[in-house]
Coordinates of C-alpha atoms and ligand atoms in Angstrom, one line a residue:
X256 CA -10.2 -56.8 -19.2
X257 CA -13.4 -55.7 -19.7
X258 CA -14.1 -52.0 -20.1
X259 CA -15.7 -51.5 -17.2
X260 CA -13.6 -53.3 -14.6
X261 CA -15.2 -50.7 -12.1
X262 CA -14.7 -47.6 -14.4
X263 CA -15.3 -44.8 -11.5
X264 CA -14.2 -42.6 -14.3
X265 CA -17.3 -39.8 -15.1
X266 CA -16.6 -36.1 -13.7
X267 CA -18.5 -35.5 -11.4
X268 CA -19.2 -31.8 -9.3
X269 CA -18.4 -32.0 -6.1
X270 CA -19.5 -28.7 -4.8
X271 CA -22.1 -29.8 -2.9
X272 CA -19.9 -32.5 -0.6
X273 CA -18.3 -31.8 2.5
X274 CA -14.5 -30.9 2.0
X275 CA -11.0 -30.8 3.9
X276 CA -7.8 -29.9 2.8
X277 CA -4.3 -30.8 3.7
X278 CA -0.4 -31.0 2.3
X279 CA 0.2 -35.3 2.5
X280 CA -3.2 -37.6 2.7
X281 CA -2.4 -41.8 3.7
X282 CA -5.2 -43.9 3.3
X283 CA -4.7 -46.1 6.2
X284 CA -3.0 -46.3 8.9
X285 CA -0.7 -49.1 9.8
X286 CA 2.9 -49.6 10.5
X287 CA 3.5 -48.2 6.4
X288 CA 0.6 -44.9 6.6
X289 CA 1.3 -43.9 10.1
X290 CA 5.9 -45.0 9.1
X291 CA 4.2 -42.3 5.7
X292 CA 2.7 -40.0 7.7
X293 CA 5.7 -39.5 10.7
X294 CA 8.0 -38.4 7.7
X295 CA 5.3 -36.4 5.9
X296 CA 4.6 -34.8 8.9
X297 CA 8.1 -32.6 8.4
X298 CA 6.9 -31.6 5.1
X299 CA 3.7 -30.1 6.1
X300 CA 0.1 -31.0 7.5
X301 CA -1.1 -34.5 7.5
X302 CA -4.6 -36.2 7.7
X303 CA -4.5 -39.9 7.8
X304 CA -7.3 -42.2 7.5
X305 CA -8.5 -45.8 7.8
X306 CA -11.5 -47.0 7.3
X307 CA -12.3 -49.2 10.8
X308 CA -10.8 -47.8 14.2
X309 CA -6.9 -45.9 13.3
X310 CA -5.1 -49.0 15.0
X311 CA -7.4 -52.7 13.6
X312 CA -4.9 -52.9 10.6
X313 CA -2.9 -56.4 9.9
X314 CA -0.7 -54.2 11.2
X315 CA -1.7 -54.8 14.4
X316 CA -2.2 -58.7 15.0
X317 CA 1.5 -59.2 13.8
X318 CA 3.0 -62.3 15.9
X319 CA 6.4 -64.0 14.5
X320 CA 8.2 -60.0 14.3
X321 CA 10.2 -57.6 12.4
X322 CA 13.2 -59.5 10.0
X323 CA 16.1 -56.8 10.5
X324 CA 20.2 -58.0 9.9
X325 CA 21.2 -56.4 14.0
X326 CA 22.0 -59.9 15.7
X327 CA 25.6 -60.2 16.1
X328 CA 27.2 -62.7 12.9
X329 CA 23.9 -60.7 11.3
X330 CA 24.8 -58.1 8.4
X331 CA 22.5 -56.6 5.2
X332 CA 24.4 -58.9 2.7
X333 CA 23.2 -62.2 4.6
X334 CA 19.7 -60.9 4.9
X335 CA 19.3 -59.8 1.3
X336 CA 20.7 -63.1 0.2
X337 CA 17.6 -64.8 2.0
X338 CA 14.7 -62.8 1.3
X339 CA 16.0 -63.1 -2.7
X340 CA 16.3 -66.7 -2.5
X341 CA 12.4 -66.9 -0.9
X342 CA 11.8 -64.5 -3.9
X343 CA 12.1 -67.5 -6.4
X344 CA 14.2 -65.0 -9.2
X345 CA 11.6 -62.4 -8.3
X346 CA 12.2 -60.0 -6.6
X347 CA 13.7 -55.7 -7.2
X348 CA 17.8 -56.7 -6.2
X349 CA 17.8 -52.4 -5.6
X350 CA 14.1 -51.9 -3.6
X351 CA 15.2 -55.1 -1.6
X352 CA 19.6 -53.7 -0.5
X353 CA 16.8 -50.6 -0.1
X354 CA 14.5 -53.1 2.3
X355 CA 17.3 -54.4 3.7
X356 CA 20.2 -51.8 4.3
X357 CA 17.5 -49.2 5.8
X358 CA 16.4 -51.6 8.0
X359 CA 18.3 -51.4 11.5
X360 CA 17.8 -47.5 10.7
X361 CA 13.8 -47.1 10.2
X362 CA 13.9 -50.3 13.9
X363 CA 16.3 -47.6 15.2
X364 CA 13.6 -44.8 14.4
X365 CA 11.1 -47.0 15.5
X366 CA 13.4 -48.2 19.4
X367 CA 13.4 -44.4 20.1
X368 CA 9.9 -43.9 19.1
X369 CA 9.6 -45.7 22.4
X370 CA 8.7 -49.8 21.2
X371 CA 9.6 -52.0 23.3
X372 CA 10.9 -55.6 21.8
X373 CA 12.3 -58.7 23.7
X374 CA 15.6 -58.6 25.4
X375 CA 17.7 -61.6 26.6
X376 CA 20.7 -60.1 28.7
X377 CA 20.1 -56.8 28.1
X378 CA 20.1 -57.9 24.2
X379 CA 17.8 -58.0 21.7
X380 CA 16.5 -61.4 21.4
X381 CA 16.1 -62.9 17.7
X382 CA 13.9 -65.3 16.2
X383 CA 14.1 -68.1 13.9
X384 CA 11.3 -68.2 11.0
X385 CA 11.3 -69.8 7.3
X386 CA 13.4 -69.1 4.5
X387 CA 15.9 -67.3 6.8
X388 CA 19.6 -68.5 7.4
X389 CA 20.2 -67.5 11.3
X390 CA 18.0 -66.1 13.8
X391 CA 17.3 -62.3 12.9
X392 CA 13.9 -61.6 13.5
X393 CA 13.5 -59.0 16.5
X394 CA 9.5 -59.6 18.5
X395 CA 7.7 -57.8 21.5
X396 CA 5.4 -59.0 24.1
X397 CA 6.2 -62.8 22.8
X398 CA 3.9 -62.9 20.0
X399 CA 2.1 -59.4 20.0
X400 CA 5.0 -57.7 18.1
X401 CA 2.6 -55.8 16.0
X402 CA -0.1 -54.8 18.7
X403 CA 3.6 -52.8 20.3
X404 CA 4.9 -51.6 16.5
X405 CA 0.7 -50.1 15.8
X406 CA 0.4 -48.8 19.3
X407 CA 4.0 -46.7 19.4
X408 CA 2.9 -45.7 15.9
X409 CA 0.0 -44.3 16.6
X410 CA 0.9 -42.8 20.0
X411 CA 3.5 -40.8 18.0
X412 CA 0.7 -39.8 15.4
X413 CA -1.7 -38.5 18.0
X414 CA 1.1 -36.0 19.6
X415 CA 2.3 -34.8 16.9
X416 CA 0.3 -32.1 16.2
X417 CA 0.8 -31.2 12.3
X418 CA -1.3 -34.7 11.4
X419 CA -4.7 -35.7 12.0
X420 CA -6.3 -38.9 12.2
X421 CA -10.1 -39.2 10.9
X422 CA -12.0 -43.1 12.0
X423 CA -14.2 -44.5 10.5
X424 CA -13.7 -43.3 6.4
X425 CA -14.0 -45.4 4.3
X426 CA -11.8 -43.5 0.6
X427 CA -13.7 -45.1 -2.4
X428 CA -12.6 -42.9 -5.6
X429 CA -9.5 -40.6 -6.0
X430 CA -10.0 -37.0 -7.0
X431 CA -7.6 -35.9 -10.0
X432 CA -7.3 -32.9 -11.7
X433 CA -5.3 -32.4 -15.0
X434 CA -3.8 -36.0 -14.7
X435 CA -2.8 -35.6 -11.4
X436 CA -4.1 -37.2 -7.8
X437 CA -4.9 -34.7 -5.8
X438 CA -7.3 -36.3 -3.4
X439 CA -9.8 -38.5 -2.5
X440 CA -13.0 -39.4 -2.3
X441 CA -14.6 -41.5 1.4
X442 CA -17.2 -42.6 3.0
X443 CA -18.4 -42.4 6.6
X444 CA -19.7 -45.3 8.4
X445 CA -21.5 -44.3 10.8
X446 CA -24.3 -42.2 10.1
X447 CA -23.7 -42.2 6.5
X448 CA -21.8 -39.3 4.2
X449 CA -19.5 -38.5 1.9
X450 CA -16.4 -36.1 2.6
X451 CA -13.8 -35.2 0.7
X452 CA -10.0 -34.6 1.1
X453 CA -8.1 -32.4 -0.8
X454 CA -4.0 -32.5 -0.5
X455 CA -1.1 -32.3 -2.6
X456 CA -0.3 -35.7 -2.5
X457 CA -1.7 -38.7 -1.5
X458 CA 0.0 -42.8 0.1
X459 CA -2.0 -45.3 -0.6
X460 CA -1.3 -47.5 2.5
X461 CA -4.9 -50.0 3.2
X462 CA -3.4 -52.5 3.5
X463 CA -3.7 -56.1 2.4
X464 CA -6.3 -58.4 0.2
X465 CA -6.6 -61.7 2.4
X466 CA -10.1 -60.8 3.0
X467 CA -10.9 -62.4 -1.0
X468 CA -10.2 -65.7 0.8
X469 CA -12.1 -67.9 2.8
X470 CA -9.0 -68.8 5.1
X471 CA -7.1 -65.8 6.0
X472 CA -5.2 -64.7 8.9
X473 CA -6.8 -60.7 8.0
X474 CA -9.0 -58.8 9.7
X475 CA -12.5 -57.6 7.9
X476 CA -10.7 -54.3 6.7
X477 CA -8.3 -56.1 3.7
X478 CA -10.4 -55.4 1.5
X479 CA -8.0 -55.1 -1.3
X480 CA -9.4 -51.3 -1.3
X481 CA -5.7 -49.6 -2.5
X482 CA -5.4 -52.1 -5.3
X483 CA -8.6 -50.9 -6.7
X484 CA -8.3 -47.4 -6.1
X485 CA -5.5 -47.1 -7.9
X486 CA -6.5 -49.5 -10.8
X487 CA -9.3 -47.1 -11.0
X488 CA -6.8 -44.2 -11.1
X489 CA -4.7 -45.8 -13.5
X490 CA -1.8 -46.9 -11.8
X491 CA -0.1 -49.7 -12.8
X492 CA -0.2 -53.1 -10.6
X493 CA 2.1 -56.0 -10.2
X494 CA 2.8 -59.5 -8.9
X495 CA -0.8 -59.6 -8.4
X496 CA -1.1 -63.6 -9.1
X497 CA 1.2 -64.4 -6.1
X498 CA -0.3 -64.6 -2.7
X499 CA 0.7 -66.3 0.1
X500 CA -0.4 -68.7 2.1
X501 CA 0.2 -69.1 5.7
X502 CA 0.7 -73.5 6.2
X503 CA -0.5 -72.8 10.0
X504 CA -4.0 -71.6 11.0
X505 CA -6.4 -72.3 14.3
X506 CA -8.7 -75.0 12.2
X507 CA -11.1 -75.8 14.9
X508 CA -14.7 -75.6 13.5
X509 CA -16.4 -72.0 15.0
X510 CA -13.2 -70.6 15.6
X511 CA -11.6 -67.9 14.2
X512 CA -8.8 -68.8 11.9
X513 CA -6.4 -67.3 14.1
X514 CA -3.0 -67.2 13.7
X515 CA 0.0 -70.0 14.4
X516 CA 2.6 -68.7 14.6
X517 CA 6.2 -69.6 12.1
X518 CA 8.2 -68.8 14.6
X519 CA 6.7 -72.0 17.2
X520 CA 8.4 -74.2 14.2
X521 CA 11.7 -71.5 14.7
X522 CA 11.6 -72.5 18.7
X523 CA 11.1 -76.4 17.1
X524 CA 7.2 -77.2 16.8
X525 CA 6.9 -80.3 14.0
X526 CA 4.6 -81.0 12.1
X527 CA 2.6 -83.9 12.0
X528 CA 0.2 -85.9 9.7
X529 CA -3.3 -87.2 11.0
X530 CA -1.0 -90.8 11.9
X531 CA 1.2 -88.9 14.0
X532 CA 3.6 -89.2 11.2
X533 CA 6.2 -86.4 10.9
X534 CA 5.4 -85.1 7.4
X535 CA 7.3 -82.4 6.4
X536 CA 11.0 -84.2 6.2
X537 CA 10.0 -85.8 2.8
X538 CA 9.1 -82.2 0.9
X539 CA 12.4 -80.2 1.8
X540 CA 15.1 -80.8 3.8
X541 CA 15.1 -77.0 5.5
X542 CA 12.0 -79.6 7.4
X543 CA 9.1 -76.9 9.2
X544 CA 12.1 -73.9 8.1
X545 CA 11.0 -74.1 4.4
X546 CA 9.6 -71.4 2.5
X547 CA 5.5 -70.3 3.4
X548 CA 5.1 -72.2 -0.1
X549 CA 6.7 -75.1 0.4
X550 CA 5.0 -76.5 3.6
X551 CA 1.3 -75.1 2.9
X552 CA 1.6 -77.0 -0.3
X553 CA 3.1 -79.8 1.5
X554 CA 0.1 -80.0 4.3
X555 CA -2.6 -79.4 1.3
X556 CA -0.5 -83.0 -0.1
X557 CA -1.0 -84.5 3.0
X558 CA -4.3 -83.4 3.4
X559 CA -5.4 -85.1 0.5
X560 CA -3.2 -87.8 0.8
X561 CA -4.7 -89.1 4.1
X562 CA -8.7 -87.0 4.0
X563 CA -7.6 -85.7 7.5
X564 CA -9.1 -82.5 8.0
X565 CA -6.1 -80.6 8.5
X566 CA -2.3 -81.6 9.7
X567 CA -1.2 -80.8 13.4
X568 CA 1.4 -78.9 15.6
X569 CA 3.0 -81.2 17.9
X570 CA 5.2 -78.0 21.0
X571 CA 5.5 -80.7 23.4
X572 CA 9.5 -80.9 22.5
X573 CA 9.3 -77.0 24.1
X574 CA 9.9 -77.1 28.0
X575 CA 6.4 -75.3 29.3
X576 CA 8.2 -72.4 30.8
X577 CA 9.4 -71.0 27.3
X578 CA 5.7 -72.0 25.8
X579 CA 4.3 -69.6 28.3
X580 CA 7.7 -66.5 28.0
X581 CA 7.9 -66.5 23.5
X582 CA 3.9 -67.0 22.9
X583 CA 1.1 -65.6 25.5
X584 CA -1.0 -64.6 23.4
X585 CA -1.5 -67.7 21.1
X586 CA -1.3 -70.6 24.3
X587 CA -3.9 -68.1 25.6
X588 CA -6.5 -68.3 22.2
X589 CA -5.8 -71.6 21.7
X590 CA -6.8 -72.4 25.8
X591 CA -10.1 -70.5 24.8
X592 CA -11.1 -73.2 23.0
X593 CA -9.6 -76.0 25.9
X594 CA -6.8 -76.3 23.5
X595 CA -3.7 -76.9 26.2
X596 CA -0.3 -76.6 23.9
X597 CA 1.6 -77.2 26.4
X598 CA 0.7 -81.2 26.2
X599 CA -1.6 -80.8 23.3
X600 CA -1.5 -80.9 19.4
X601 CA -2.9 -77.2 17.7
X602 CA -5.0 -77.7 14.2
X603 CA -4.4 -76.0 11.5
X604 CA -4.6 -75.8 8.1
X605 CA -3.2 -72.9 5.2
X606 CA -4.7 -69.6 4.5
X607 CA -4.4 -66.5 2.2
X608 CA -2.3 -64.4 4.5
X609 CA 0.0 -62.2 2.8
X610 CA -0.8 -59.8 -0.8
X611 CA 3.2 -60.1 -2.5
X612 CA 0.3 -57.9 -5.4
X613 CA 0.0 -54.3 -5.3
X614 CA 0.5 -51.1 -7.2
X615 CA 3.7 -50.6 -8.4
X616 CA 6.5 -48.0 -7.1
X617 CA 9.5 -47.1 -7.8
X618 CA 12.4 -46.7 -5.0
X619 CA 10.7 -43.4 -3.8
X620 CA 7.5 -45.4 -3.3
X621 CA 6.6 -43.4 -5.8
X622 CA 3.1 -45.2 -8.5
X623 CA 2.6 -44.8 -12.0
X624 CA 0.5 -41.7 -11.6
X625 CA 1.0 -38.2 -10.8
X626 CA 0.6 -36.8 -6.3
X627 CA 0.0 -41.2 -6.1
X628 CA 2.3 -42.4 -3.9
X629 CA 2.3 -46.1 -2.1
X630 CA 3.4 -48.7 0.5
X631 CA 3.4 -51.5 2.9
X632 CA 1.3 -54.3 1.7
X633 CA -0.8 -52.1 -0.6
X634 CA 2.5 -52.0 -2.8
X635 CA 4.3 -54.4 -4.8
X636 CA 8.1 -52.2 -4.2
X637 CA 9.5 -55.0 -5.7
X638 CA 11.0 -56.8 -2.2
X639 CA 8.7 -59.4 -2.0
X640 CA 9.0 -61.1 -6.3
X641 CA 6.7 -64.6 -5.6
X642 CA 7.6 -64.9 -1.6
X643 CA 7.5 -62.8 0.5
X644 CA 10.0 -64.0 3.6
X645 CA 8.9 -64.7 6.4
X646 CA 8.4 -61.1 8.8
X647 CA 9.7 -58.8 5.8
X648 CA 5.8 -56.7 5.7
X649 CA 7.1 -55.5 8.5
X650 CA 10.2 -54.3 8.2
X651 CA 8.6 -53.0 4.5
X652 CA 6.4 -50.3 5.9
X653 CA 8.5 -49.1 7.8
X654 CA 11.3 -48.5 5.0
X655 CA 9.0 -47.5 2.3
X656 CA 6.6 -45.7 4.9
X657 CA 9.1 -43.2 6.0
X658 CA 10.4 -43.0 1.3
X659 CA 6.6 -42.7 0.7
X660 CA 6.5 -40.0 3.5
X661 CA 8.9 -38.5 2.7
X662 CA 8.6 -38.5 -1.3
X663 CA 5.1 -36.9 -0.8
X664 CA 6.9 -34.0 0.9
X665 CA 8.7 -33.2 -1.7
X666 CA 6.3 -33.0 -4.0
X667 CA 3.9 -31.2 -1.4
X668 CA 6.9 -28.3 -2.0
X669 CA 7.2 -28.3 -5.4
X670 CA 3.1 -28.4 -5.3
X671 CA 2.8 -25.3 -3.0
X672 CA 0.5 -22.9 -4.1
X673 CA -1.3 -25.0 -6.3
X674 CA -4.8 -27.5 -5.2
X675 CA -6.0 -27.2 -8.9
X676 CA -10.3 -27.6 -9.0
X677 CA -11.0 -30.7 -8.6
X678 CA -12.7 -33.7 -10.1
X679 CA -14.5 -37.1 -9.1
X680 CA -13.8 -40.7 -9.9
X681 CA -17.4 -41.7 -9.8
X682 CA -19.6 -44.9 -10.9
X683 CA -20.8 -45.0 -14.4
X684 CA -23.8 -43.8 -14.9
X685 CA -26.1 -46.6 -15.7
X686 CA -26.4 -47.7 -12.0
X687 CA -29.2 -47.9 -10.1
X688 CA -29.9 -50.1 -6.6
X689 CA -30.3 -52.6 -7.0
X690 CA -32.1 -55.5 -4.1
X691 CA -29.7 -56.9 -3.3
X692 CA -27.8 -59.9 -0.1
X693 CA -23.8 -58.2 0.1
X694 CA -23.0 -60.0 2.1
X695 CA -24.1 -62.9 0.1
X696 CA -22.0 -61.7 -2.8
X697 CA -18.8 -61.5 -0.5
X698 CA -19.1 -65.2 0.8
X699 CA -19.7 -66.3 -3.1
X700 CA -16.5 -64.4 -3.9
X701 CA -14.3 -65.7 -0.8
X702 CA -15.1 -69.8 -1.5
X703 CA -14.7 -69.2 -5.0
X704 CA -11.5 -67.7 -4.5
X705 CA -10.4 -69.6 -2.2
X706 CA -11.3 -73.3 -4.4
X707 CA -10.0 -71.2 -7.3
X708 CA -6.8 -70.1 -6.7
X709 CA -6.1 -70.8 -3.0
X710 CA -3.2 -72.8 -2.5
X711 CA -3.2 -75.3 -5.4
X712 CA -4.9 -73.3 -9.1
X713 CA -5.3 -74.6 -12.6
X714 CA -6.3 -73.8 -15.7
X715 CA -10.1 -75.0 -16.4
X716 CA -10.3 -74.0 -12.0
X717 CA -9.4 -70.6 -13.3
X718 CA -11.3 -70.0 -16.1
X719 CA -14.7 -71.2 -14.7
X720 CA -13.7 -68.1 -12.0
X721 CA -12.6 -65.3 -14.4
X722 CA -16.5 -66.4 -16.0
X723 CA -18.6 -66.6 -12.6
X724 CA -16.9 -62.9 -12.2
X725 CA -17.4 -61.0 -15.0
X726 CA -20.8 -62.2 -14.5
X727 CA -22.0 -61.1 -10.6
X728 CA -19.6 -57.9 -11.8
X729 CA -22.5 -57.4 -14.7
X730 CA -24.5 -56.4 -11.6
X731 CA -22.3 -55.2 -8.9
X732 CA -20.4 -52.8 -11.0
X733 CA -24.0 -50.9 -12.0
X734 CA -25.0 -51.7 -8.1
X735 CA -25.6 -48.0 -6.3
X736 CA -24.1 -48.4 -2.1
X737 CA -25.0 -46.1 0.1
X738 CA -22.4 -48.2 2.2
X739 CA -19.1 -49.1 1.9
X740 CA -19.3 -52.6 2.6
X741 CA -21.4 -52.9 -0.9
X742 CA -18.5 -50.4 -2.4
X743 CA -15.9 -53.3 -0.7
X744 CA -17.7 -55.6 -2.6
X745 CA -16.8 -53.4 -6.4
X746 CA -13.1 -53.4 -4.1
X747 CA -12.6 -56.9 -4.1
X748 CA -14.3 -57.7 -7.1
X749 CA -12.1 -56.6 -9.1
X750 CA -9.1 -57.2 -7.7
X751 CA -10.3 -61.5 -7.3
X752 CA -9.9 -60.3 -11.3
X753 CA -6.9 -59.0 -11.2
X754 CA -5.4 -61.8 -9.0
X755 CA -7.2 -64.3 -11.0
X756 CA -6.4 -62.9 -14.5
X757 CA -2.6 -62.6 -14.2
X758 CA -3.0 -66.5 -12.4
X759 CA -3.9 -67.3 -15.7
X760 CA -1.6 -65.4 -17.8
X761 CA 1.8 -66.7 -15.1
X762 CA 1.8 -70.4 -17.1
X763 CA 4.3 -72.1 -14.7
X764 CA 5.0 -72.5 -11.3
X765 CA 6.5 -69.9 -9.0
X766 CA 6.4 -69.5 -5.3
X767 CA 2.9 -68.5 -4.4
X768 CA 2.0 -69.4 -7.7
X769 CA 1.2 -73.4 -8.1
X770 CA -0.2 -74.5 -10.9
X771 CA -1.2 -78.0 -11.4
X772 CA -1.6 -77.8 -15.0
X773 CA 2.8 -75.7 -15.5
X774 CA 4.3 -77.5 -12.4
X775 CA 8.0 -76.2 -13.2
X776 CA 9.3 -73.1 -13.4
X777 CA 9.7 -71.2 -16.7
X778 CA 12.9 -69.1 -16.4
X779 CA 12.8 -68.4 -20.2
X780 CA 8.8 -67.1 -20.6
X781 CA 7.9 -66.5 -17.3
X782 CA 11.3 -65.2 -15.1
X783 CA 9.6 -61.3 -15.2
X784 CA 7.0 -58.9 -13.0
X785 CA 3.9 -59.0 -14.6
X786 CA 2.5 -55.4 -14.4
X787 CA -0.7 -53.6 -16.0
X788 CA -2.9 -51.2 -15.9
X789 CA -5.9 -50.4 -17.5
X790 CA -4.5 -48.7 -20.3
X791 CA -2.0 -51.3 -21.0
X792 CA -3.3 -54.8 -20.4
X793 CA -2.2 -57.7 -19.8
X794 CA -1.1 -59.8 -23.1
Ligands
LIG926 P1 -2.3 -52.5 7.0 O1 -1.5 -53.1 8.4 O2 -2.9 -53.5 7.0 O3 -3.1 -51.4 7.4 C1 -4.1 -51.0 6.6 C2 -5.2 -49.6 7.4 O4 -5.2 -49.4 6.0 C3 -6.0 -50.1 7.7 O5 -5.8 -48.9 9.0 C4 -6.8 -50.4 7.4 O6 -8.1 -49.7 8.0 C5 -7.2 -48.7 6.8 N1 -7.5 -49.0 5.0 C6 -8.2 -49.9 4.3 N2 -8.6 -49.8 3.4 C7 -9.3 -48.2 3.0 C8 -10.5 -48.1 2.4 N3 -11.0 -48.1 1.6 N4 -10.8 -46.4 3.2 C9 -9.8 -46.0 4.3 N5 -9.2 -47.1 4.8 C10 -8.3 -48.0 4.3 N6 4.5 -58.9 8.9 C11 5.5 -59.5 9.9 O7 7.0 -58.6 9.0 N7 5.7 -60.9 10.6 C12 5.0 -60.4 11.6 O8 5.2 -60.9 12.5 C13 3.7 -60.8 10.9 N8 2.6 -61.4 11.4 C14 1.1 -61.2 10.8 C15 0.5 -61.9 11.7 C16 -1.2 -61.5 10.8 C17 -2.0 -62.1 12.1 C18 -1.4 -60.8 9.6 C19 -2.4 -60.4 9.3 C20 0.0 -59.9 8.9 C21 1.3 -60.6 9.6 N9 2.6 -60.0 8.4 C22 3.5 -60.0 9.6 C23 1.9 -59.1 7.9 C24 1.8 -58.0 8.5 O9 1.4 -58.0 9.3 C25 1.5 -57.2 7.3 O10 1.3 -57.1 5.9 C26 1.7 -55.3 7.6 O11 1.6 -55.2 8.7 C27 0.3 -54.2 6.2 O12 1.0 -52.7 7.2 P2 0.3 -52.3 6.5 O13 0.2 -51.1 7.1 O14 0.5 -52.0 4.9 O15 -1.1 -52.2 6.0
LIG927 C1 4.2 -65.1 12.0 O1 4.4 -64.8 13.0 O2 3.6 -66.9 11.2 C2 3.5 -64.5 10.9 C3 5.1 -63.7 10.1 C4 4.5 -63.0 9.0 O3 3.4 -63.2 8.1 O4 5.9 -62.9 8.1

């Protein structure tokens, strides 16, 4: 790792920057951040900051549902077996046990807050998704689970007098004192300006990094900021080579890369290639319900073999009334482009969907830096290993968000009365205003990552990508940006570099990380997680 990798280490005077103070600062307002805020508010005041409007998040767009062992014939033990199997040997069994064991209680809490899940005959209805041994995924309004969860949590947070929400505030640096984190510095979007929030505990809940890729299901806010903030503060990161590509994203020229839920395949949808042939059984005995990495690679291989621009999801075998009830949102979005899913095949391709990597945390959502917690997609809690089991991440946000909130609350109690003079981690001193088309660099970065660090990887492409990234970093890291977008670009470059370096270091194929030059899994050399930080680089 280069010494200049976004080094924001010079101390600076913060006296001129407007300040707020609270007990716990939560950065991010998706399922993880809001769950954390509700738990932390039992111990004191909370500020939840969000870089867009509060509801905008990956959570809002979640479709398939929440995997949880609540059904008859299911158990946390069975859920753990499936989670560990899909994780390809790299998940932490203790973290998985916490996820699946506490999951049912957290989901009951959520229902208690007013979230309403679909029912059949009065009982929760369970959908089937890839990698699950049985139907285990609860859902809301058919295919709008994330919206139901996000809005239920937001209502509860807004009703809590101890919690304040700050919208359109982008966290750009963590504040530190005495070797520990005590707050964060924010750049407001409009009007542009700085704000510091001092806190006794800080929780990173900034979500994923799908925006690093040209093709992604993630909204604009998913730029990996939390990982960059944590990295610069010296926190360990883990599993960053593992990016999950969802096999089925709508692929129509000019249309947004809208997710076509895996639950559609769970209902019996089949994938066809350009010749109209069902190909998945040739790749895996589980067919369309094989884990995502397997299905994504099969699609990439079919695209290369047939030269077609996409494959197709065929739902024509499922009764129209069932499709209308179960997938109203997907039917409606496809209809906007003239596609009638009840009769016509949906053109789909893989795209970047979920970041298994993140700031490494323990069972209490603590990072390796004092005062700093992380949860949800921004964290590497150990539950996903090399691949995430479908619909496990909303559950992770509920369980580990709750843990982060309580952990932060306990720290707040211990730090009560103490708020040392703070230092900011600031940009390198040589920064200057340079003429830079930020959007152009972002577009180039996204294309580069899609080509070099996508579904299929190889050393030559990764090395060339690293060289290109280091070149861009030379001038982007030194640039002075007055807009949050420029700071996001710096974060995106940093996280891209971490992904590429880890992908180069893992000279094997496992889960979502597939290298054509090392196509086999190598447990002897790589049956372990890659954990590194600014001070402990990769070997
Ligand atoms: P998010 O929900 O992404 O929230 C991140 C928050 O951080 C946002 O409020 C954002 O504004 C804020 N933020 C980011 N950077 C900053 C910054 N610098 N300063 C201030 N705020 C910041 N998972 C499932 O389990 N089941 C599903 O069915 C499912 N479907 C999905 C469908 C889609 C289309 C997508 C994109 C994902 C889906 N996932 C699903 C994954 C799941 O939605 C996410 O992993 C999960 O919601 C992440 O929650 P989170 O709270 O960690 O982050
Ligand atoms: C989907 O509905 O296919 C997404 C589920 C997930 O990402 O877990």
